[in-house]
Coordinates of C-alpha atoms and ligand atoms in Angstrom, one line a residue:
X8 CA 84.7 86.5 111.8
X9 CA 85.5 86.7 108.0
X10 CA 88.7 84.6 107.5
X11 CA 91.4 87.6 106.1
X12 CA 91.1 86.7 102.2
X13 CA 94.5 85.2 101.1
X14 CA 95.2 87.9 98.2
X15 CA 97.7 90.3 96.8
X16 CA 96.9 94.0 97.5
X17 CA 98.7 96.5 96.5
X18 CA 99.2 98.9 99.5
X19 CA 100.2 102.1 97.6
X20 CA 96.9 102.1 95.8
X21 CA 94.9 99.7 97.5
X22 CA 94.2 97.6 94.4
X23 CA 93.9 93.8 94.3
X24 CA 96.1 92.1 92.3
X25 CA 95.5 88.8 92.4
X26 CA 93.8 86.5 94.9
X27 CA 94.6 82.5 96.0
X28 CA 92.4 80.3 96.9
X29 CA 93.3 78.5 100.7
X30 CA 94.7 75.0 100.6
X31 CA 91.8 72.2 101.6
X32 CA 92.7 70.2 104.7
X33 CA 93.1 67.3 102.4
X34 CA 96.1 69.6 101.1
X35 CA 97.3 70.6 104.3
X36 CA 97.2 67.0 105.6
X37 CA 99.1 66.0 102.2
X38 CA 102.0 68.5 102.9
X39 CA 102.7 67.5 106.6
X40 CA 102.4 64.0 105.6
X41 CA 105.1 64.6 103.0
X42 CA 107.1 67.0 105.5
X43 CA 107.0 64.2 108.1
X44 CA 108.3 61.6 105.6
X45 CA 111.1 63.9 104.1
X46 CA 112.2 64.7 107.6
X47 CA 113.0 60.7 107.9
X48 CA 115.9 61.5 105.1
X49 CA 116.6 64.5 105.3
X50 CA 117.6 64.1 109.2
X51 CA 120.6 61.9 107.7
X52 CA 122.4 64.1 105.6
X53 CA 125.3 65.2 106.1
X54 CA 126.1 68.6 106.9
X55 CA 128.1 69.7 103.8
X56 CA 125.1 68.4 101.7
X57 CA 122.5 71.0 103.4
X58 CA 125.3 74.1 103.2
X59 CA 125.2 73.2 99.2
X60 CA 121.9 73.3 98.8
X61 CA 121.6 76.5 101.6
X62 CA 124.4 78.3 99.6
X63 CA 122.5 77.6 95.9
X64 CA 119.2 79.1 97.5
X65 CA 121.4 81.9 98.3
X66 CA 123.4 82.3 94.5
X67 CA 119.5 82.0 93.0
X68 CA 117.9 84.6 95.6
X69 CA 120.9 87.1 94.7
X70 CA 120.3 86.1 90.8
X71 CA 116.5 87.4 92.0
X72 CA 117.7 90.2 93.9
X73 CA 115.2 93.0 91.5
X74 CA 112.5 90.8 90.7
X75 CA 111.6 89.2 94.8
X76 CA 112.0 92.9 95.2
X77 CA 109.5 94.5 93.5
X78 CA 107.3 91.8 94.5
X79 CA 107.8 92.4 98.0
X80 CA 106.9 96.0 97.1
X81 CA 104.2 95.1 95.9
X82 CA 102.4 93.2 98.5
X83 CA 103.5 95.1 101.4
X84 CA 104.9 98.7 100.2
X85 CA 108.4 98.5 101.7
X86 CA 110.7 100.7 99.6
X87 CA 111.9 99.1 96.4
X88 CA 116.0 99.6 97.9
X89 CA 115.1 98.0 101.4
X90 CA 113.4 95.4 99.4
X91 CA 116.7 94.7 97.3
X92 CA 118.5 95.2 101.2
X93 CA 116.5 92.7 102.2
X94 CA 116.8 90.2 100.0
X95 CA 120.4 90.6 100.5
X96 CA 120.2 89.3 103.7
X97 CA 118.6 86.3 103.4
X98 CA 121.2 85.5 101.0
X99 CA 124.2 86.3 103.2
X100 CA 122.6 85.2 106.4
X101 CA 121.9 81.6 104.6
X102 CA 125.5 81.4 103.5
X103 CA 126.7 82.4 107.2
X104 CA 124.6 79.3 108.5
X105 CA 125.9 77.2 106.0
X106 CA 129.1 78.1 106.8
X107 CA 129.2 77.6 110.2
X108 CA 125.8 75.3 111.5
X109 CA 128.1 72.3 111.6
X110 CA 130.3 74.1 114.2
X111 CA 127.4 75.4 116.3
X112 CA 125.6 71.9 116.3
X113 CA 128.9 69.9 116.8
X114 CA 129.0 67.1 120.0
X115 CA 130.1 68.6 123.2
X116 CA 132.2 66.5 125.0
X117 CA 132.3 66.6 129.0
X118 CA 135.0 65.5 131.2
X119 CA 135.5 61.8 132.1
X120 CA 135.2 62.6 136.1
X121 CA 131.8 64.9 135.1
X122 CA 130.2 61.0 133.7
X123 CA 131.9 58.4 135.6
X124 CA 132.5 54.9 133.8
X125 CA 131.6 56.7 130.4
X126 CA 134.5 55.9 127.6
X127 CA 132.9 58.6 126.1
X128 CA 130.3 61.0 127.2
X129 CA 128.4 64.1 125.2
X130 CA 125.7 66.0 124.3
X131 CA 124.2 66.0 120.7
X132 CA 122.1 68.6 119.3
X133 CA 119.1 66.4 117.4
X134 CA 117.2 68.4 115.5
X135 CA 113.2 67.9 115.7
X136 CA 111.3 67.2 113.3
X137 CA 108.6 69.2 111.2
X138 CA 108.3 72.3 112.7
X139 CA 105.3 75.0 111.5
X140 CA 106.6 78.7 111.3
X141 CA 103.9 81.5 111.6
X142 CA 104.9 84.4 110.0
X143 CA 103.9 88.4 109.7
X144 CA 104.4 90.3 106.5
X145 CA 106.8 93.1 107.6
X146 CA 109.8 90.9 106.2
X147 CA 108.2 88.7 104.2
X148 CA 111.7 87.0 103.6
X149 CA 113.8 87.9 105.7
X150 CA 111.8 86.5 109.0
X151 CA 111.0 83.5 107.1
X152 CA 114.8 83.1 106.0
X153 CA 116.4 83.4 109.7
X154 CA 113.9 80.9 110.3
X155 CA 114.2 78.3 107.7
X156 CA 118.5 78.5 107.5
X157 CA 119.0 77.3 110.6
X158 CA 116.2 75.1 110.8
X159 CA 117.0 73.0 107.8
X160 CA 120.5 72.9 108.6
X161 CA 119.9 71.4 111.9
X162 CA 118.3 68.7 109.8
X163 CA 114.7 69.7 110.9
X164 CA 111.9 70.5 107.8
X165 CA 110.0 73.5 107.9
X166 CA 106.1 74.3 107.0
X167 CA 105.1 78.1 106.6
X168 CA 102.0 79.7 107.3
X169 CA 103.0 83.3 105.8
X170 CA 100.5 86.2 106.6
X171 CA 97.8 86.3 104.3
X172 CA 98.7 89.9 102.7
X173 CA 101.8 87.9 101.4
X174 CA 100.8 84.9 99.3
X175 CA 103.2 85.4 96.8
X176 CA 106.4 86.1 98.9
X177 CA 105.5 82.7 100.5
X178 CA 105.0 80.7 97.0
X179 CA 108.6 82.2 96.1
X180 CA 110.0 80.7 99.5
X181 CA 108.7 77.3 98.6
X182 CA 109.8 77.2 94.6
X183 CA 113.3 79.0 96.0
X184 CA 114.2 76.0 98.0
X185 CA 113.2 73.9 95.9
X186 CA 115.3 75.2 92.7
X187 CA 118.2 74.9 95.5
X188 CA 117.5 71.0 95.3
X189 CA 116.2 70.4 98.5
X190 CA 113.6 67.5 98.1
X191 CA 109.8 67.8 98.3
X192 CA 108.5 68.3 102.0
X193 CA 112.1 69.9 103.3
X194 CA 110.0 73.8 103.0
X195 CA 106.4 74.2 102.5
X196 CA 104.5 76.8 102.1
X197 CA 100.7 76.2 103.5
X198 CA 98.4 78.8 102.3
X199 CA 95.9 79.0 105.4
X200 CA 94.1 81.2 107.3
X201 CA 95.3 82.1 111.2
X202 CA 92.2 79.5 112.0
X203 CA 93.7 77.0 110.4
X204 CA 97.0 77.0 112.3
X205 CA 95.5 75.1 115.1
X206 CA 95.1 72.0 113.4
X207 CA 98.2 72.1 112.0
X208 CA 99.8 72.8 115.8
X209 CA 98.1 69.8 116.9
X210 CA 98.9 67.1 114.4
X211 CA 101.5 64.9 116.1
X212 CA 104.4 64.9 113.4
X213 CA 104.6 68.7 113.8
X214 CA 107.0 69.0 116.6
X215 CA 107.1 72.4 117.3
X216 CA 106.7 76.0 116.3
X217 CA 107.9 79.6 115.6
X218 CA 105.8 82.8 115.5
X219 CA 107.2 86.0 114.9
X220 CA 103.9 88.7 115.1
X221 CA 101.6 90.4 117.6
X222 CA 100.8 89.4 121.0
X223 CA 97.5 87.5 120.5
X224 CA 98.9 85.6 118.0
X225 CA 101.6 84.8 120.1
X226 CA 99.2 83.9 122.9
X227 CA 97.1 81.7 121.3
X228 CA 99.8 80.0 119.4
X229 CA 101.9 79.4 122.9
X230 CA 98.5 77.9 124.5
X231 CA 97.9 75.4 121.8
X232 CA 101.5 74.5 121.9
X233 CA 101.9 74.1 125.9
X234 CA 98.5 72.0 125.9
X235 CA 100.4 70.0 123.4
X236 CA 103.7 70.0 125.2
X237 CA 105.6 71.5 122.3
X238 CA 108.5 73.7 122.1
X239 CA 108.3 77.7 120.7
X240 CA 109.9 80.5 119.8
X241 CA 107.7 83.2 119.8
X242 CA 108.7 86.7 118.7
X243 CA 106.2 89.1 119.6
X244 CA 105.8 92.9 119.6
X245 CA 108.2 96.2 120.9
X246 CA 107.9 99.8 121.6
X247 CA 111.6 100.2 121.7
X248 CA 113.4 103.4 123.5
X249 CA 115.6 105.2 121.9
X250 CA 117.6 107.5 125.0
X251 CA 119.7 110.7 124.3
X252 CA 122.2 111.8 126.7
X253 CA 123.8 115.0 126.9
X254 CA 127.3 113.1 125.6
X255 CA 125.6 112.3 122.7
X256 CA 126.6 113.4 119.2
X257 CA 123.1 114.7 118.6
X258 CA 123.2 115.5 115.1
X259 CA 124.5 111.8 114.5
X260 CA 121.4 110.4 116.8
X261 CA 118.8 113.0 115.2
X262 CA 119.9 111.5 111.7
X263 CA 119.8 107.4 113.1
X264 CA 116.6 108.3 115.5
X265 CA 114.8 109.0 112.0
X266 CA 116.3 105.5 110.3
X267 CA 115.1 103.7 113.4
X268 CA 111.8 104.6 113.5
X269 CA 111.0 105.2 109.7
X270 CA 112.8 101.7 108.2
X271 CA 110.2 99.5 106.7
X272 CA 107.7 102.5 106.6
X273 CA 107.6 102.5 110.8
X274 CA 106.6 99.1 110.9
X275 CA 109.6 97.0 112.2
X276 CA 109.0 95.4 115.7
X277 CA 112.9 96.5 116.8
X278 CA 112.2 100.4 114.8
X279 CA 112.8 103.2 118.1
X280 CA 109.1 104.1 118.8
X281 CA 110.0 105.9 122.2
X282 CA 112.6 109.2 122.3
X283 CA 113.6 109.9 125.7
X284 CA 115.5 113.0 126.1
X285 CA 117.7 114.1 128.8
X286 CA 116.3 117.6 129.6
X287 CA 119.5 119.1 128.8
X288 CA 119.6 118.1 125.3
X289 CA 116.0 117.7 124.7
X290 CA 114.9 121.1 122.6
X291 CA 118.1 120.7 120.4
X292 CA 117.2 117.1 119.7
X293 CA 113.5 117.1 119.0
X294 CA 114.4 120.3 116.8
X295 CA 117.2 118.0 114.6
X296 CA 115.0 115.0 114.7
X297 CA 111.5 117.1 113.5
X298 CA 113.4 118.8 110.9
X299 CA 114.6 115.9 109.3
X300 CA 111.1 113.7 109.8
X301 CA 109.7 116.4 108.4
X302 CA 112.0 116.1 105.2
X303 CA 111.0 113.1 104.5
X304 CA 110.2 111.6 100.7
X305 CA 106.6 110.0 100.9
X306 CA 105.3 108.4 98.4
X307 CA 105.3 105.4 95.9
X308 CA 107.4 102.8 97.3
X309 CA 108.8 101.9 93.7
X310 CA 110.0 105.4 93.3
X311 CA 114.1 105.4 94.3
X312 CA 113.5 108.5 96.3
X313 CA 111.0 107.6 97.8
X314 CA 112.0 107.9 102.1
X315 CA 108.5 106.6 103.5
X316 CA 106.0 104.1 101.7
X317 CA 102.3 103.0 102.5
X318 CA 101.3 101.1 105.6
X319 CA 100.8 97.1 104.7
X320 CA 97.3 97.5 105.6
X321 CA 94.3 100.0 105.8
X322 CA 93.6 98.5 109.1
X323 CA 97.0 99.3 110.2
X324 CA 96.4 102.7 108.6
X325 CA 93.2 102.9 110.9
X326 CA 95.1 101.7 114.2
X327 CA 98.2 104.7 113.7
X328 CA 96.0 107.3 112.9
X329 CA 93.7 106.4 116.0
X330 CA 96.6 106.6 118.7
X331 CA 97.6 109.4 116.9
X332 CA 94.4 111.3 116.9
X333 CA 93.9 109.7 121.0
X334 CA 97.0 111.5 121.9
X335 CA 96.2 114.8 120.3
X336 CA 93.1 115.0 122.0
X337 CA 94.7 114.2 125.1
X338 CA 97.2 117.0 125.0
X339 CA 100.0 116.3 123.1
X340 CA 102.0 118.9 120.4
X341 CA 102.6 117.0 117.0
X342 CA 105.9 118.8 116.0
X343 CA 105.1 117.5 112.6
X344 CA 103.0 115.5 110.5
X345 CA 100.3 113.9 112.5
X346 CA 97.9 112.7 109.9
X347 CA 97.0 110.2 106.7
X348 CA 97.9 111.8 103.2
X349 CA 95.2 112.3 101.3
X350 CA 94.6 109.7 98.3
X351 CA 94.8 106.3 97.3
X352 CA 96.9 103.8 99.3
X353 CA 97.5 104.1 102.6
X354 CA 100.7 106.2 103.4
X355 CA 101.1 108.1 107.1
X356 CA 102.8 111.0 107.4
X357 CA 105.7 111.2 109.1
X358 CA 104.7 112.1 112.8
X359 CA 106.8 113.6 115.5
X360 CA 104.4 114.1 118.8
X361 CA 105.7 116.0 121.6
X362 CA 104.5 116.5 125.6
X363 CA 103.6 112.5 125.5
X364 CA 101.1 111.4 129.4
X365 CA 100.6 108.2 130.8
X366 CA 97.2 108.0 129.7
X367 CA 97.7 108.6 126.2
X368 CA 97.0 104.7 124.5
X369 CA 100.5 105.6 122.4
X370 CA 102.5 105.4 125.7
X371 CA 102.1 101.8 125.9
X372 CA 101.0 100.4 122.8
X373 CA 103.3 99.6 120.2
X374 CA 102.9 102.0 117.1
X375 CA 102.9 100.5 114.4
X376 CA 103.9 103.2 111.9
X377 CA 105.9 106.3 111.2
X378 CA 105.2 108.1 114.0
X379 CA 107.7 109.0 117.6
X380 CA 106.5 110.0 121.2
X381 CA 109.2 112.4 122.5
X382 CA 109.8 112.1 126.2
X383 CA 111.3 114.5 128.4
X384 CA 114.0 113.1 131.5
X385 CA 116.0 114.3 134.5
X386 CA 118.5 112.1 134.6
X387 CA 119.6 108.6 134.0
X388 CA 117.5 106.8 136.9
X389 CA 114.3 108.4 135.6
X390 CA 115.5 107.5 131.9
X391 CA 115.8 104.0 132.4
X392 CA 113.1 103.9 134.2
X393 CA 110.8 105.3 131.8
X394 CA 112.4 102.9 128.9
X395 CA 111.3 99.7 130.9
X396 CA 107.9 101.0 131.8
X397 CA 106.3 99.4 128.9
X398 CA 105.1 95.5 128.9
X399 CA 107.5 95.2 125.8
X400 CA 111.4 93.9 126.4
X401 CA 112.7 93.4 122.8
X402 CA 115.0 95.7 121.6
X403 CA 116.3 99.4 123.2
X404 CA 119.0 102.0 122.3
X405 CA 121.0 104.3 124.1
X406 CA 123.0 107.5 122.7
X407 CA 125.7 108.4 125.6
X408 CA 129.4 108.9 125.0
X409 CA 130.1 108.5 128.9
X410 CA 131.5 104.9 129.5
X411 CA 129.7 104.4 133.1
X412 CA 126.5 105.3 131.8
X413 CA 126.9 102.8 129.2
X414 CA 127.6 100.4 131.8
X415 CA 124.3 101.4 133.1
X416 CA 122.2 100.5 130.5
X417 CA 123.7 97.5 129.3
X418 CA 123.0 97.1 132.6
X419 CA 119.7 98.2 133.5
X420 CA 117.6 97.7 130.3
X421 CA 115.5 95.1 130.4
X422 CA 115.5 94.1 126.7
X423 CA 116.5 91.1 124.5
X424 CA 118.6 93.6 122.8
X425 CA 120.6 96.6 124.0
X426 CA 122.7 99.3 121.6
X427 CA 124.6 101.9 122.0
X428 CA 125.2 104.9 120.2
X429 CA 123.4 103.2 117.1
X430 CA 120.0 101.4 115.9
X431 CA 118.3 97.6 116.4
X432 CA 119.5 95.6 113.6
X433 CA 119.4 91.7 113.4
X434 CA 123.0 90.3 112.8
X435 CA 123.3 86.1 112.0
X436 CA 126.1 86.3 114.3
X437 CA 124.5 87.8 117.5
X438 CA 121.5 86.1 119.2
X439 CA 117.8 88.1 118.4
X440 CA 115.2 88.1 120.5
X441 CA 113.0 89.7 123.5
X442 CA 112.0 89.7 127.2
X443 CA 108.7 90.1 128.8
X444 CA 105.6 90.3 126.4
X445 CA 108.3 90.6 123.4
X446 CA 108.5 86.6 123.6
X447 CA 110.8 84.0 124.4
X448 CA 113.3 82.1 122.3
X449 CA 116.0 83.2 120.3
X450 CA 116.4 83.4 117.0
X451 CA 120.1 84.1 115.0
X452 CA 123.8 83.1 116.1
X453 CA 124.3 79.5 117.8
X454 CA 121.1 80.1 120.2
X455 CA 119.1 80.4 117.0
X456 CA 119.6 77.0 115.6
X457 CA 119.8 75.0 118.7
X458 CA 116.6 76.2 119.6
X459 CA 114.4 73.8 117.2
X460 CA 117.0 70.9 118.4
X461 CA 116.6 68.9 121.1
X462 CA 119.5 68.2 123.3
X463 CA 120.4 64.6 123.7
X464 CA 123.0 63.6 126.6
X465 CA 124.7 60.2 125.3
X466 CA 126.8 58.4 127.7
X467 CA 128.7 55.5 126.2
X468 CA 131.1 52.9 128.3
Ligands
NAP518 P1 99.9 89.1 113.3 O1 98.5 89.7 113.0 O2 100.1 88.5 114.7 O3 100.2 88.1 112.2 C1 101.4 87.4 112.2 C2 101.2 86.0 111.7 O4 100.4 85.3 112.7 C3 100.4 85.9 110.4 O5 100.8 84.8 109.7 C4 99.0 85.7 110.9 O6 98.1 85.1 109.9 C5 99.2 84.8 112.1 N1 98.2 84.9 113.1 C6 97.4 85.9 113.5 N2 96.6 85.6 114.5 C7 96.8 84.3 114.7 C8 96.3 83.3 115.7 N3 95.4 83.7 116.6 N4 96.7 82.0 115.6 C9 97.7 81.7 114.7 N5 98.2 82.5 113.8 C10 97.8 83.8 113.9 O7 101.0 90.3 113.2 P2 101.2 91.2 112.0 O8 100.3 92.4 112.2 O9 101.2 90.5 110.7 O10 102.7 91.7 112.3 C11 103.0 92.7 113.1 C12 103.4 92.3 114.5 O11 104.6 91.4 114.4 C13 103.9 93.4 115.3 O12 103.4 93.3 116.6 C14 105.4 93.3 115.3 O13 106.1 93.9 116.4 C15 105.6 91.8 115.3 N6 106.9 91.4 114.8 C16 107.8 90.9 115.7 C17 109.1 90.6 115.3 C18 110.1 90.1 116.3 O14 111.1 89.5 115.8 N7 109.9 90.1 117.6 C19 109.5 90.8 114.0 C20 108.5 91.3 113.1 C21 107.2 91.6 113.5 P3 97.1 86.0 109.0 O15 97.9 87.0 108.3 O16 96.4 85.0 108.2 O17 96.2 86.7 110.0

């Protein structure tokens, strides 16, 4: 196997920009040394001196806002105003850690009579050590950020091995934390190939890992770790469902249904790539929802009216236009769209596809693109049904107006996440994560930074 090259390509045009060359193992070894020596320190300041130095990365990444932007556009063809949204984010979900990480991560007393004889008696949240983040290129900063926030406030030191379609996102990571003040080793970025991440799994001073991307990268990266007794978080694929009820404001869930699955050009892991329709509602919905995916601006992700940029890859070109073309052979209506647009880069049209089967490979692989399966239901039962029928449990969305069926699928859906009457969104306050073959772990709110601590029970008499 070719190791991916670690380059710059620009996905509306397919051009490379600008290539890198991979760190040596002699580098690699270099930067977990440092990591493992700075986490010595770093482990003993205090928690007012991280939030300073979290809340300047956040003043210098809003001072950055247009320029990380358009490089993110650049590498991976979001839309120049999600990029801007983006960075955004990372800024405010940095200052919310800073803000309140000292609060999450404070001692928690127990009872005398719960530890008898103790004067005292609590648990401690400690954080790790160096832990390795493996990251995928649909956020390039944001899943690095709601990574690395909590993680260094914990008092833990990060290393990142970024995907290798965004070297130069990564690179900004590193020098961003570094202009914040934090000192050499607290955030590294490693440029390595997925081969490499092995090695870096194994070394003894790294304590633990995070990887947001597909399945097998979750599998292998979870093997290495349990051989090697180490604690993860991985955060792996969706196909999320998106159900309509007949109480549903449809015009209201057409108009989200297309933000859900078209943010971040169709490649988000908790976008809406399932529509399940009650039967009662489901020709009025599917007509709203095709006429507005249909209306959709495609085109150079720079542009500001631009709806719908390139895919990051050709190879993820390839793999949407494949399920796509395997479910039109099987049967299915595309209501609209259904194919690559002709030119450079490698855009997708936006796809609505109708009269979905079992066999078809888009009913259970997640598609990664802008492109929705519309399913027909009966009822609630067979709706819910439907929506966990997939190996995927991260995120899942249901339109009703009727409280008891709300009930029922806060209930009944077997997801990490579960919203009503809007769209998946990550939120520092609330805990994100999946279920199943989505992964384990959570990520965001107080579950997010305790994960890379370790929890220490101190008993004192
Ligand atoms: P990917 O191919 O799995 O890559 C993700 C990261 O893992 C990259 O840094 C990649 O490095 C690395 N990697 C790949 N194979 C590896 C292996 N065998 N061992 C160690 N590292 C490995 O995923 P992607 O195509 O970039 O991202 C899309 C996937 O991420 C989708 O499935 C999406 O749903 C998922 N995702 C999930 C979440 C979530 O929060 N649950 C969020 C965003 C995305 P290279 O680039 O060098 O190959």
């Amino acid at each position: 196997m070719t190791p991916m090259p670690i380059a710059t390509q620009n996905p509306a045009t397919g051009e490379i920009l600008e290539t890198f060359d991979a760190h040596t193992p002699e580098q690699v070894q270099a930067a977990i040394a440092t990591a493992h020596a700075t986490f010595q320190e770093w482990r003993l300041t205090s928690f007012a001196h991280r939030a300073a130095l979290l809340r300047r990365a956040a003043d210098l990444l809003d001072e950055d806002n247009e320029s990380i932007a358009r490089l993110m556009t650049l590498e991976m063809g979001k839309t120049l105003k999600s990029a801007r949204a983006e960075a955004a984010k990372c800024a405010k979900g940095m200052r919310w850690y800073a803000e309140h990480a000292e609060a999450l991560l404070a001692d928690e007393p127990v009872d005398p009579p719960a530890a008898v004889g103790a004067s005292r008696a609590f648990a401690r949240y400690a954080p790790l050590g160096v832990v390795l983040a493996v990251m995928p290129w649909n956020f390039p900063l944001w899943q690095v950020v709601r990574f690395a926030a909590p993680a260094l406030m914990a008092g833990n030191v990060g290393l990142l091995k970024h995907a290798s379609n965004v070297p130069q996102c990564a690179l900004y990571l590193e020098d961003l934390f570094r202009r914040a003040g934090f000192p050499a080793g607290c955030f590294t970025t490693l440029l390595i190939g997925a081969r490499e991440v092995e090695g870096v799994l194994r070394d003894p001073r790294v304590r633990a890992a995070t990887l947001t991307g597909s399945e097998p990268a979750g599998q292998s990266v979870g093997a290495i770790c349990g051989d090697e007794i180490k604690k993860t978080v991985l955060e792996l694929g969706g196909s999320d469902p998106f159900v309509v009820m007949p109480s549903a404001d449809l015009e209201r869930a057409a108009e989200v249904a297309v933000t859900a699955r078209c943010q971040n050009n169709g490649q988000s892991c908790i976008a809406a790539k399932r529509f399940i329709v009650h039967d009662a509602v489901y020709d009025a919905f599917a007509e709203a929802f095709t006429r507005r995916m249909a209306a959709l601006v495609v085109g150079d992700p720079m542009d500001e009216a631009t709806d719908v940029g390139p895919l990051a890859t050709e190879g993820g070109l390839r793999d949407v236009d494949a399920l796509v073309d395997d479910a039109r052979a099987k049967g299915a209506s595309i209501l609209c769209g259904g194919r690559p647009v002709d030119g450079p880069g490698w855009f997708f049209e936006p796809t609505v596809v109708a009269d979905m089967t079992p066999d078809m490979a888009m009913y259970a692989e997640e598609v990664f693109g802008p492109v929705a399966g519309l399913y027909r239901v009966a009822d609630i039962d067979e709706a819910i049904t439907l929506a966990n029928g997939t190996t995927f449990g991260l995120g899942s969305n249901a339109w009703t107006t009727d409280p008891d069926e709300q009930d029922r699928f806060v209930r009944d859906l077997d997801a990490g996440v579960v919203t009503i009457n809007g769209m998946t969104i990550s939120y520092p306050e609330l805990p994100f994560g999946g279920t199943k073959r989505s992964g384990y772990g959570r990520e965001l709110s107080a579950h997010g930074i305790r994960e890379f601590c370790q929890i220490k029970a101190v008993w004192v008499g």
